[in-house]
PDB file of C-alpha atoms in Angstrom:
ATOM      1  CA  UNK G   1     -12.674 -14.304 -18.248  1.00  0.00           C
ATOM      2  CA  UNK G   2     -14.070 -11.260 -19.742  1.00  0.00           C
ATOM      3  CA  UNK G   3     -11.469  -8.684 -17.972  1.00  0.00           C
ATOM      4  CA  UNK G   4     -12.478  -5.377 -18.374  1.00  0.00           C
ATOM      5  CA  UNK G   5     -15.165  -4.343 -20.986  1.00  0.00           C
ATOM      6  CA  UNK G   6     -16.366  -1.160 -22.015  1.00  0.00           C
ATOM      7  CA  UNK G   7     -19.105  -0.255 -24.548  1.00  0.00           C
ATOM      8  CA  UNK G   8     -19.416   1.182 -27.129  1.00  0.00           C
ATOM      9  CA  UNK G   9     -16.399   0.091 -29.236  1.00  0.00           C
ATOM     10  CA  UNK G  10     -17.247   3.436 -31.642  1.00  0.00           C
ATOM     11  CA  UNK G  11     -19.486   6.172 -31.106  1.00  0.00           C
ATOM     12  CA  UNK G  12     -20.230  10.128 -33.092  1.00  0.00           C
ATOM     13  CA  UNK G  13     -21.650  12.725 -31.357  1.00  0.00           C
ATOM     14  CA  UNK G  14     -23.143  16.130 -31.948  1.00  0.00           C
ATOM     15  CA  UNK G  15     -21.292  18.976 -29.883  1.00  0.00           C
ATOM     16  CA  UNK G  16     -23.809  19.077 -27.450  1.00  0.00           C
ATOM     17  CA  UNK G  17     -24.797  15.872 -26.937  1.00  0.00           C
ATOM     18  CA  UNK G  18     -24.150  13.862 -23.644  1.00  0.00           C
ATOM     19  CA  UNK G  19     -23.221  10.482 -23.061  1.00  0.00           C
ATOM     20  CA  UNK G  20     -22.278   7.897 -20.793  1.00  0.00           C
ATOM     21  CA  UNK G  21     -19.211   4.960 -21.740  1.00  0.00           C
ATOM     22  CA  UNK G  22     -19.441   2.375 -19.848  1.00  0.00           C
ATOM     23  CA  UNK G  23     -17.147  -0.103 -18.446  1.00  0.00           C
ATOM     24  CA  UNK G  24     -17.513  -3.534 -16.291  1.00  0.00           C
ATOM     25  CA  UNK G  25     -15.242  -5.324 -14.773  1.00  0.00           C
ATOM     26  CA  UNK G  26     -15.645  -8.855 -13.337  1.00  0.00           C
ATOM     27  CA  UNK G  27     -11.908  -9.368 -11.346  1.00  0.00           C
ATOM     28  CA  UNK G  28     -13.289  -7.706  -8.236  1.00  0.00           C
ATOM     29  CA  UNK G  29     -10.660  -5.076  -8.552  1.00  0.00           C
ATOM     30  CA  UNK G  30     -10.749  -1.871  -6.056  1.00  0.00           C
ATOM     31  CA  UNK G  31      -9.284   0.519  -7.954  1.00  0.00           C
ATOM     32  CA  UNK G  32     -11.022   1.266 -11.151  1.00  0.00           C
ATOM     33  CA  UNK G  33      -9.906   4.519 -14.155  1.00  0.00           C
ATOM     34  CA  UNK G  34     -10.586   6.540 -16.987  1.00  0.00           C
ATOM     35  CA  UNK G  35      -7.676   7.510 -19.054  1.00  0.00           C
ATOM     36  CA  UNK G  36      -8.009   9.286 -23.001  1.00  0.00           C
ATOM     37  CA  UNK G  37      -5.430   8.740 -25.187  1.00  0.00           C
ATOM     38  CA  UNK G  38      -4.616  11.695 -28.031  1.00  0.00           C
ATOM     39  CA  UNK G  39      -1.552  11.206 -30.470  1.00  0.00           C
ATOM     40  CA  UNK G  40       2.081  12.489 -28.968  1.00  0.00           C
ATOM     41  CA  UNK G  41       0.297  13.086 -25.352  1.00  0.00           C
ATOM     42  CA  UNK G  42      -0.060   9.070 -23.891  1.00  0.00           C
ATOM     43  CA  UNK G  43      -2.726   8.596 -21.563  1.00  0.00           C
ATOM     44  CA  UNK G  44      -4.002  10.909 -19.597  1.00  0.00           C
ATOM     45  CA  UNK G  45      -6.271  10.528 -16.360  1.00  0.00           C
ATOM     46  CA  UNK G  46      -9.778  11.490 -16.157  1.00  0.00           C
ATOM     47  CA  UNK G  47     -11.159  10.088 -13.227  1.00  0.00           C
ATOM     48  CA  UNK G  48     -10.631   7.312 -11.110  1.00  0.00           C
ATOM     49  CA  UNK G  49     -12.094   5.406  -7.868  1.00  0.00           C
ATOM     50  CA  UNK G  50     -10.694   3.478  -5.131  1.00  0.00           C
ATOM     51  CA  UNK G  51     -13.683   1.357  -4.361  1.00  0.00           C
ATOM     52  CA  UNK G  52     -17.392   1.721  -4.559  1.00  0.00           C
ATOM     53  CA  UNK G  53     -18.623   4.606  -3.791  1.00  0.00           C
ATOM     54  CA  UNK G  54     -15.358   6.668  -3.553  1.00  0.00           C
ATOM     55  CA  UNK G  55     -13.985   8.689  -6.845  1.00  0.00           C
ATOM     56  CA  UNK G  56     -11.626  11.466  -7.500  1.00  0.00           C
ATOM     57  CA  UNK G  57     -10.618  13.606 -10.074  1.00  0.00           C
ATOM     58  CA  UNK G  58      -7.850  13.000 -12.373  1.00  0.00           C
ATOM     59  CA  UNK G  59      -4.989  15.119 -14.826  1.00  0.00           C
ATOM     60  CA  UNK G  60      -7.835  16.339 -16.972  1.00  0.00           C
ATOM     61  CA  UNK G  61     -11.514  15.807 -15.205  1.00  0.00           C
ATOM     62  CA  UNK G  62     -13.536  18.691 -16.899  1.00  0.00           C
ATOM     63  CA  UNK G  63     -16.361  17.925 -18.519  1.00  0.00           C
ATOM     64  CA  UNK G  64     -16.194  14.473 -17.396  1.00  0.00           C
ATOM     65  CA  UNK G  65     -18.215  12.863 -14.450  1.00  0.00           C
ATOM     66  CA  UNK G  66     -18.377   9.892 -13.156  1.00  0.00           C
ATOM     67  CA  UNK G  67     -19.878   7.352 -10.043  1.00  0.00           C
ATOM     68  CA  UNK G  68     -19.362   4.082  -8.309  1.00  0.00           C
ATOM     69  CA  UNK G  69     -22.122   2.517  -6.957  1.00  0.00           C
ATOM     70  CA  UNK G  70     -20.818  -1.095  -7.551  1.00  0.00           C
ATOM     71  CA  UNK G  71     -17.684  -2.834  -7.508  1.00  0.00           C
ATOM     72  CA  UNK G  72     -18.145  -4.394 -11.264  1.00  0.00           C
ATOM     73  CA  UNK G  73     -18.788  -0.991 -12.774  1.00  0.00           C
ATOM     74  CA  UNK G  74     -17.629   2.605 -13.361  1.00  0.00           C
ATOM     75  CA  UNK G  75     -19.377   4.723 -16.149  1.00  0.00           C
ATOM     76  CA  UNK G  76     -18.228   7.830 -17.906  1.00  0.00           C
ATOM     77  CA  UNK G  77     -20.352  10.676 -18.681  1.00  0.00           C
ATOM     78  CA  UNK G  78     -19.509  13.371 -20.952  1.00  0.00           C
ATOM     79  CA  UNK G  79     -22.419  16.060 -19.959  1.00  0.00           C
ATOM     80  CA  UNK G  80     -22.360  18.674 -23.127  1.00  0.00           C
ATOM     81  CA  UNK G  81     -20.095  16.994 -25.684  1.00  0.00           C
ATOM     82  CA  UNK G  82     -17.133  19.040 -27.696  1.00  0.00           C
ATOM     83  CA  UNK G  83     -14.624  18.602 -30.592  1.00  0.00           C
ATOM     84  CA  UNK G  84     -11.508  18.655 -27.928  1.00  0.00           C
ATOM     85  CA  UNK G  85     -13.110  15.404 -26.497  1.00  0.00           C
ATOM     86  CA  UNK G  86     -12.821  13.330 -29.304  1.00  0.00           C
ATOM     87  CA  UNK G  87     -10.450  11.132 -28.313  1.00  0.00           C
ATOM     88  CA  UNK G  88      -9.792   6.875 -27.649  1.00  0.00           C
ATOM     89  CA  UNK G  89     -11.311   6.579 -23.752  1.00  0.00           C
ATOM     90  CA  UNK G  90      -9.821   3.624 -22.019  1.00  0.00           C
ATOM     91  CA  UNK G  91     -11.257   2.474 -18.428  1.00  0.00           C
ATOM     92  CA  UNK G  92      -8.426   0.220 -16.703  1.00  0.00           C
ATOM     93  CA  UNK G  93      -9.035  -1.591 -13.374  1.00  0.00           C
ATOM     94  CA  UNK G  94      -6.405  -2.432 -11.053  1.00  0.00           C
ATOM     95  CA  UNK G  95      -5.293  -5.526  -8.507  1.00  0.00           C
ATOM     96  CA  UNK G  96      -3.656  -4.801  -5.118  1.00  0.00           C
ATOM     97  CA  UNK G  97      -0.780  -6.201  -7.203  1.00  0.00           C
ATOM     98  CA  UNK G  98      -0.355  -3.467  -9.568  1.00  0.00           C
ATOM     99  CA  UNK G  99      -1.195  -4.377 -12.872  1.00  0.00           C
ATOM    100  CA  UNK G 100      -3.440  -2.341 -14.382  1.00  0.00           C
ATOM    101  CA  UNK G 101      -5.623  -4.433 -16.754  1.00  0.00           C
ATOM    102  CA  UNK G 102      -7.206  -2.395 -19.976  1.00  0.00           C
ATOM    103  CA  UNK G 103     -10.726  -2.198 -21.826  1.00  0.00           C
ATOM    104  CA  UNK G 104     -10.804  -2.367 -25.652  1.00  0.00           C
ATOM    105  CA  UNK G 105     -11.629   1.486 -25.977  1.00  0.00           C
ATOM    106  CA  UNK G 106     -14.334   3.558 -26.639  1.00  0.00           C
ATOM    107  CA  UNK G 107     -13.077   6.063 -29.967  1.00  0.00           C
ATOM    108  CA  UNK G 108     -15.323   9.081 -29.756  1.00  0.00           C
ATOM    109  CA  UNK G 109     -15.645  12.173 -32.419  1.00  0.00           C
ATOM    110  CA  UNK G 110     -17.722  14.576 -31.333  1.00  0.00           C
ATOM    111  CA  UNK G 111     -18.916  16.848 -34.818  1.00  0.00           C
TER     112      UNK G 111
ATOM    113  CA  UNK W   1       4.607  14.984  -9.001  1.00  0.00           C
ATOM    114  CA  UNK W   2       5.753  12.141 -10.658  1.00  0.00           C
ATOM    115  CA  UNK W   3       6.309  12.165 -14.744  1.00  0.00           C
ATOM    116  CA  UNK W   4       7.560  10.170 -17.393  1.00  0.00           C
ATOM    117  CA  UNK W   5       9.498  11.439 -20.085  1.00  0.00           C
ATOM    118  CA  UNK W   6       9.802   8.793 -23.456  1.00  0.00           C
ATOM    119  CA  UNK W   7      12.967   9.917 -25.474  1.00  0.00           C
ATOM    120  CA  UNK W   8      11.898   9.546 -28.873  1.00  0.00           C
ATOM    121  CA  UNK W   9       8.154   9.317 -30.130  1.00  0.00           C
ATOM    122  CA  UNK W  10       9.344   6.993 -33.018  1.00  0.00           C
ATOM    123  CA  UNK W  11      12.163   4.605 -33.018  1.00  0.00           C
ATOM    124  CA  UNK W  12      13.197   2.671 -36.416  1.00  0.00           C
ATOM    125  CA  UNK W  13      15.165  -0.979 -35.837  1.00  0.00           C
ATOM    126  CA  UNK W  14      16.107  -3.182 -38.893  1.00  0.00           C
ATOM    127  CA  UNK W  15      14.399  -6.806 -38.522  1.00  0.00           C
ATOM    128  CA  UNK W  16      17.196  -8.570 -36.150  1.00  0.00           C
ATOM    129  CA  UNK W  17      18.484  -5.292 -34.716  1.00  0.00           C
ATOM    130  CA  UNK W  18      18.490  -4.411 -30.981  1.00  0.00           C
ATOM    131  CA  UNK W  19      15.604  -2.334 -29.579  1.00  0.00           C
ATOM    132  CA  UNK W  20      16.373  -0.141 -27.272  1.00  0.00           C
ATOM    133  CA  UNK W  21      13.074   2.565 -25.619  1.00  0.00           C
ATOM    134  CA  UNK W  22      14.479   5.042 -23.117  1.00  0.00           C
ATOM    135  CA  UNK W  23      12.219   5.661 -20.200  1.00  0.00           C
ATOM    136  CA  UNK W  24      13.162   8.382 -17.747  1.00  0.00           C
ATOM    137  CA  UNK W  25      11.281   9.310 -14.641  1.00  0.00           C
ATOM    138  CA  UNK W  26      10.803  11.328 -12.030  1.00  0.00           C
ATOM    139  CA  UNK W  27       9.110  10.143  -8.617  1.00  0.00           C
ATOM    140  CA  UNK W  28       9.357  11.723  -4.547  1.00  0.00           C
ATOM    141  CA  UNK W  29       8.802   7.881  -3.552  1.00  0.00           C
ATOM    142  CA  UNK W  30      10.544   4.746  -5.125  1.00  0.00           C
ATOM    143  CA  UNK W  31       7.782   3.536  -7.503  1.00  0.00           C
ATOM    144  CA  UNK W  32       6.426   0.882  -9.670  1.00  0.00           C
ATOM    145  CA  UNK W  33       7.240   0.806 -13.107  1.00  0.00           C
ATOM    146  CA  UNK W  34       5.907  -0.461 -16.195  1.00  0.00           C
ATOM    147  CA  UNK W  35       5.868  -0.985 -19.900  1.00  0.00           C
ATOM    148  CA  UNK W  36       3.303  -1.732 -22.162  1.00  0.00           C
ATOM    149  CA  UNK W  37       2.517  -2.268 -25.711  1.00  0.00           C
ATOM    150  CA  UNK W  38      -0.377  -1.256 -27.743  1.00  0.00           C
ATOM    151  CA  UNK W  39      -0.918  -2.815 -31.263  1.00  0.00           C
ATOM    152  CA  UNK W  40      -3.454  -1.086 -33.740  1.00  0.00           C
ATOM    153  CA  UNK W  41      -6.791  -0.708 -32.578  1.00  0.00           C
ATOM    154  CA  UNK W  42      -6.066  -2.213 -29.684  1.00  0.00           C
ATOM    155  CA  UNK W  43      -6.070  -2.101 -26.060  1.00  0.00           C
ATOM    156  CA  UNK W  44      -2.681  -1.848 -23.736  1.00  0.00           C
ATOM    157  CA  UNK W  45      -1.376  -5.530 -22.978  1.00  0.00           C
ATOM    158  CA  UNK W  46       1.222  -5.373 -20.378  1.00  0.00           C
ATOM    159  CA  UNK W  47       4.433  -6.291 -21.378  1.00  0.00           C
ATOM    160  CA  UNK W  48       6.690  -6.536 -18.222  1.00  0.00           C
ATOM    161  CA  UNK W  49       6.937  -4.146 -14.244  1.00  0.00           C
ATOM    162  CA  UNK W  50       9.092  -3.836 -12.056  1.00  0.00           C
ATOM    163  CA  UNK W  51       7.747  -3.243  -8.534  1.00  0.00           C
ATOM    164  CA  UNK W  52      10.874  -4.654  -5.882  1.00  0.00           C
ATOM    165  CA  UNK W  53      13.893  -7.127  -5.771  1.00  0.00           C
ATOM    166  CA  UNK W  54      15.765  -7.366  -9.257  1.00  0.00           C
ATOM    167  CA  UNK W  55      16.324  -4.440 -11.041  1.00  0.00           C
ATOM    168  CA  UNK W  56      16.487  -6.547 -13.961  1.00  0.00           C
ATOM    169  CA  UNK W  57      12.760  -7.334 -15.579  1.00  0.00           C
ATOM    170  CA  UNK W  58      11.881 -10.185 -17.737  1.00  0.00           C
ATOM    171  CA  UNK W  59       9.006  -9.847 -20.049  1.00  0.00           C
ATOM    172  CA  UNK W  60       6.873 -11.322 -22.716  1.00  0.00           C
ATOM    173  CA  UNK W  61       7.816 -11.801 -26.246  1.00  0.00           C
ATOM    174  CA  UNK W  62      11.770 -11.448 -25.452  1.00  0.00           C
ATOM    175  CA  UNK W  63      11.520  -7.986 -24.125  1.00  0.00           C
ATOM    176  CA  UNK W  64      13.275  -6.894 -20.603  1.00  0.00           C
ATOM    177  CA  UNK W  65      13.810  -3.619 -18.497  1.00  0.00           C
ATOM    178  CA  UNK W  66      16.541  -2.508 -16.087  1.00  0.00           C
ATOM    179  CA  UNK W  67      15.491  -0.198 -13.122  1.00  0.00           C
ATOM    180  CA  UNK W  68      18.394   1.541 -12.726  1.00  0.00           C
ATOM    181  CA  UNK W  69      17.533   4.006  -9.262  1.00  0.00           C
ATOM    182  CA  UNK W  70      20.376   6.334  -9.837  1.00  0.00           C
ATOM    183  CA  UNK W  71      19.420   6.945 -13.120  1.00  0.00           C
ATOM    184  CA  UNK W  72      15.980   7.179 -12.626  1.00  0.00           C
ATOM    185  CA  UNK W  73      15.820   5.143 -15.671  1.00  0.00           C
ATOM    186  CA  UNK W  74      13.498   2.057 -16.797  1.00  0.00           C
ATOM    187  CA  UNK W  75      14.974   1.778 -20.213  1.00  0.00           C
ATOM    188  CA  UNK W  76      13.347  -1.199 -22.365  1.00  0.00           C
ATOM    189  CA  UNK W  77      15.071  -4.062 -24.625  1.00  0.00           C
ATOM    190  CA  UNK W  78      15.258  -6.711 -26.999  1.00  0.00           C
ATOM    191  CA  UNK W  79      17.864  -8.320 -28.418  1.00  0.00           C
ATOM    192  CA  UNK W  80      16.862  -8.993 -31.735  1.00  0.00           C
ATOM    193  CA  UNK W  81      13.333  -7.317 -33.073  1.00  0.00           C
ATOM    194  CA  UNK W  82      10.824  -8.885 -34.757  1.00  0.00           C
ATOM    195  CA  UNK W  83       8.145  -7.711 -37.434  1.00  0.00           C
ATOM    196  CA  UNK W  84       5.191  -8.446 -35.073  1.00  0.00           C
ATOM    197  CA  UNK W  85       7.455  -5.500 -32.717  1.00  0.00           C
ATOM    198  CA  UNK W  86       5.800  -2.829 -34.558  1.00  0.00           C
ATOM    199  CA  UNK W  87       3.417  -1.142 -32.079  1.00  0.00           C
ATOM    200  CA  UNK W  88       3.410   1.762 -29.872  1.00  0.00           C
ATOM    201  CA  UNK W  89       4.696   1.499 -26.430  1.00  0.00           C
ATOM    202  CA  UNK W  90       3.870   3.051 -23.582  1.00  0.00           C
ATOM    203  CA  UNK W  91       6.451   3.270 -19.931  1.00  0.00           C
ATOM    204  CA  UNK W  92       4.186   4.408 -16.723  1.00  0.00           C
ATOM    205  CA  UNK W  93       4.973   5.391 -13.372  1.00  0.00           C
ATOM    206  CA  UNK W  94       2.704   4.198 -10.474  1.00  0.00           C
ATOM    207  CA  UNK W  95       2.590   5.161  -6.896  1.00  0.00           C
ATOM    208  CA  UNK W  96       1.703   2.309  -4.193  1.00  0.00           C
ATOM    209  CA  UNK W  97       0.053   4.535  -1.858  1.00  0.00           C
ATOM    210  CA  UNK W  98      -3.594   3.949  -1.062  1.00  0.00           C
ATOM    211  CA  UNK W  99      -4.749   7.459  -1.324  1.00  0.00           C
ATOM    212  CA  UNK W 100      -3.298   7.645  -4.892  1.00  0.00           C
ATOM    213  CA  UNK W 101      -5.096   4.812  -5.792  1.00  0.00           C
ATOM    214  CA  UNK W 102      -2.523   2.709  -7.742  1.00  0.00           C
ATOM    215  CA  UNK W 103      -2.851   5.574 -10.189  1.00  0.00           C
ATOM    216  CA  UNK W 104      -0.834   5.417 -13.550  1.00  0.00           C
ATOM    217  CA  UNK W 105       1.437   8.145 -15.066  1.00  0.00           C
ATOM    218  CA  UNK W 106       2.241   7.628 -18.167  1.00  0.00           C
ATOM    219  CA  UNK W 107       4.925   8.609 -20.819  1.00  0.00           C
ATOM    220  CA  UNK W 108       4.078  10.307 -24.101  1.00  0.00           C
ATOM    221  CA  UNK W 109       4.751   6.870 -25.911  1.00  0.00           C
ATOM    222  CA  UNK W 110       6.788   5.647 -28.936  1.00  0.00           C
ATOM    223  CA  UNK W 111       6.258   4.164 -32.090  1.00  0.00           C
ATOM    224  CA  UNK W 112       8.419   1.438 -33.019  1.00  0.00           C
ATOM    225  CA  UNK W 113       8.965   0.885 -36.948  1.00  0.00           C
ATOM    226  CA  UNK W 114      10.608  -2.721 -37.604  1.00  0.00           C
ATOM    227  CA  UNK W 115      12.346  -2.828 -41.111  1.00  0.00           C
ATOM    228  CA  UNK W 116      12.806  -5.509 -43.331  1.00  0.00           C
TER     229      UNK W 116
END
């Protein structure tokens, strides 16, 4: 089973720039999130969804956006890139049972 | 609003020593509770939860929690650490209410250092 993946593995942008991270997941999971991770602060929320076609805002959603159109997959899009988003982006989907299952992460530094 | 508070952000153990990762939280709602690990470069792996029934968690690699509701506590354990222990790890807080949407709260984290 491929669980949760999320591309790219690495990526450097240009403040500026915008983006989209992506993440599939093949469990058929409902609830589907963005979290970043920066040293001494855990993870953090972004965004997350509830099923397709439903999302909500999370601890820290600006500059962020994302959609649902599917089940498999929930994208993140940074829309004018800056140096406080540099940061390890994991996406995590989640069974009616609780566990939250993890992508790889995406580490972005945005120059 | 729930929180987690991680005493510690690194925690040192000799090879063979007890671990021992304090978890505190705060929650309106009885909620779930978890731990995970992350190793370098890595993704978060679950390592145990606690959701109802024993208060007492088993997990993987020899590693157990103990909800303790008057503490509001979740503290992690292992008897005897290992080398392959070293990683950072992560306790989270989840509420299993639909319009929250299983989301996660989690603590600051710790780094555990194994010695030899």
């Amino acid at each position: 089973n491929a669980g949760v993946t999320q591309t790219p593995k690495f990526q450097v942008l240009k403040t500026g720039q915008s983006m989209t991270l992506q993440c599939a997941q093949d469990m058929n999971h409902e609830y589907m999130s963005w979290y970043r991770q920066d040293p001494g602060m855990g993870l953090r929320l972004i965004h997350y969804s509830v099923g397709a076609g439903i999302t909500d805002q999370g601890e820290v959603p600006n500059g962020y956006n994302v959609s649902r159109s599917t089940t498999e997959d929930f994208p993140l899009r940074l829309l004018s890139a800056a140096p406080s988003q540099t940061s390890v982006y994991f996406c995590a989907s989640t069974a009616g049972g609780a566990e939250a299952f993890f992508g790889q992460g995406t580490r972005l530094t945005v120059v | 609003a729930q929180s987690v508070t991680q005493l510690g952000s690194h925690v040192s153990v000799s090879e063979g020593a007890l671990v021992l990762l304090r978890c505190n939280y705060s929650s309106s709602v009885p909620p779930y509770l978890f731990w995970y690990v992350q190793y370098p470069n890595q993704g978060l792996q679950l390592l145990l939860k606690y959701t109802t029934g024993a208060t007492l968690v088993k997990g993987i690699n020899g590693f157990e929690a103990e909800f303790k509701k008057s503490e509001t506590s979740f503290h992690l354990t292992k008897p005897s650490a290992h080398m392959s222990d070293a990683a950072e790890y992560f306790c989270a807080v989840m509420r299993m209410e639909k319009e929250y949407g299983n989301k996660l709260v989690f603590g600051a984290g710790t780094i555990l250092r194994v010695k030899s």
